[in-house]
Structures are given as structure tokens and as C-alpha cells.
Amino acid sequence: MQDHRHSLLRLLNASDVREQTRAVFKSLIEHCEDEERLCSFVLESVRDRMSESLQSEIVRRRSCGSPAFPLPKELRVILESEALNDEARRWMADFLLYRAK
């Protein structure tokens, strides 16, 4: 069985991940009854966002006449961090909407 918690914590340590993102997910992990399930869900959402970002980047590169592949590792790390930051914003928006009710 894959350790999703470890994978998520590794992503959170990337240099392009915002401090607010780290705080959101570390707090969620600390207060969650099923950490592995939560981390699995977050990683799946981040993978979906990454897939969309990669497709957009490939289309952009092709339209500029650049080769679509290989994508530089640095670009993949940035896209991954952006996906994680976006996911944290989504969670925070959900929290705010829930508290507003």
C-alpha cells in the first residue's frame, strides 16, 4: 500500500509551495480521522489539476513552435506546486462557505 501521507508531505516541502498551503494541509492532516484517505484524495485532486496544467502547457508550447516534450523538471515542479496551491485555495473556500452557513 502506498503511503499517501508521505507523498503529500513531500509535495508540501517543495520550494514553490506557499506557506498558507502548507498550513492548510498540515492542519487538515492533524485533525483528520483517516489521514491516509484524506491524503489520497488530495493527491488525486492535485494529479487531476496537474494533468490539466500539463495539457495547457503542451498546447502553449506547440503554438509557439517549441517541442512539447520533454518538459523541464523545473517546470513540472512549478506546475505541481501551483496545482497544490490551487487545491489549498479550494479547500479554504469550502471552509469559508461552510462557516458562513
XYZ file of C-alpha atoms in Angstrom:
101
model
C 0.000 0.000 0.000
C 1.340 3.402 -0.953
C 1.992 5.933 1.803
C -0.068 8.869 0.548
C 0.656 10.943 3.651
C 4.392 10.758 2.956
C 3.833 11.682 -0.712
C 1.709 14.699 0.209
C 4.196 15.897 2.814
C 6.976 15.583 0.218
C 4.979 17.778 -2.177
C 4.338 20.310 0.570
C 8.077 20.721 1.072
C 8.644 21.947 -2.496
C 10.077 25.457 -2.572
C 7.261 26.914 -4.708
C 4.506 25.811 -2.332
C 3.059 28.756 -0.420
C 3.268 28.791 3.360
C -0.546 29.105 3.543
C -0.836 25.905 1.517
C 1.425 24.078 3.948
C -0.602 25.374 6.885
C -3.946 24.318 5.352
C -2.898 20.766 4.602
C -0.859 20.198 7.750
C -3.845 21.346 9.814
C -6.173 19.076 7.867
C -3.856 16.109 8.384
C -3.540 16.804 12.110
C -7.321 16.930 12.618
C -8.384 14.154 10.268
C -9.504 10.743 11.494
C -8.348 8.959 8.328
C -5.123 10.680 7.231
C -4.340 8.163 4.508
C -7.736 8.590 2.872
C -7.544 12.386 3.042
C -4.027 12.422 1.588
C -5.066 10.035 -1.165
C -7.983 12.308 -2.075
C -5.811 15.445 -2.098
C -3.126 13.755 -4.205
C -5.735 12.594 -6.708
C -7.111 16.133 -6.976
C -3.606 17.531 -7.436
C -2.891 14.921 -10.135
C -6.069 15.981 -11.958
C -5.043 19.638 -11.777
C -1.530 18.719 -12.935
C -2.932 16.848 -15.905
C -4.938 19.905 -16.940
C -1.919 22.191 -16.468
C 0.350 19.885 -18.448
C -2.128 19.719 -21.315
C -2.337 23.519 -21.364
C 1.453 23.812 -21.293
C 1.817 21.323 -24.160
C -0.703 23.252 -26.272
C 1.077 26.530 -25.446
C 4.483 25.113 -26.376
C 3.228 23.704 -29.657
C 1.579 27.007 -30.594
C 4.934 28.774 -30.039
C 6.772 26.257 -32.190
C 8.601 24.724 -29.218
C 8.807 20.975 -28.798
C 6.074 19.707 -26.484
C 8.410 17.236 -24.789
C 10.411 16.845 -22.751
C 9.160 19.325 -20.189
C 11.955 20.574 -17.952
C 11.856 19.107 -14.451
C 11.747 22.626 -13.002
C 8.574 23.354 -14.976
C 6.941 20.155 -13.725
C 7.808 21.108 -10.127
C 6.332 24.579 -10.622
C 3.150 23.189 -12.166
C 2.847 20.669 -9.341
C 3.279 23.403 -6.724
C 0.693 25.588 -8.462
C -1.738 22.665 -8.511
C -1.205 22.102 -4.783
C -1.630 25.832 -4.058
C -4.859 25.868 -6.099
C -6.137 22.837 -4.224
C -5.461 24.574 -0.886
C -7.384 27.637 -2.086
C -10.309 25.384 -2.992
C -10.290 23.807 0.476
C -10.161 27.233 2.145
C -13.062 28.487 0.015
C -15.073 25.424 1.031
C -14.279 26.064 4.713
C -15.351 29.693 4.430
C -18.590 28.774 2.670
C -19.332 26.113 5.283
C -18.698 28.518 8.187
C -20.855 31.188 6.547
C -23.928 28.919 6.690
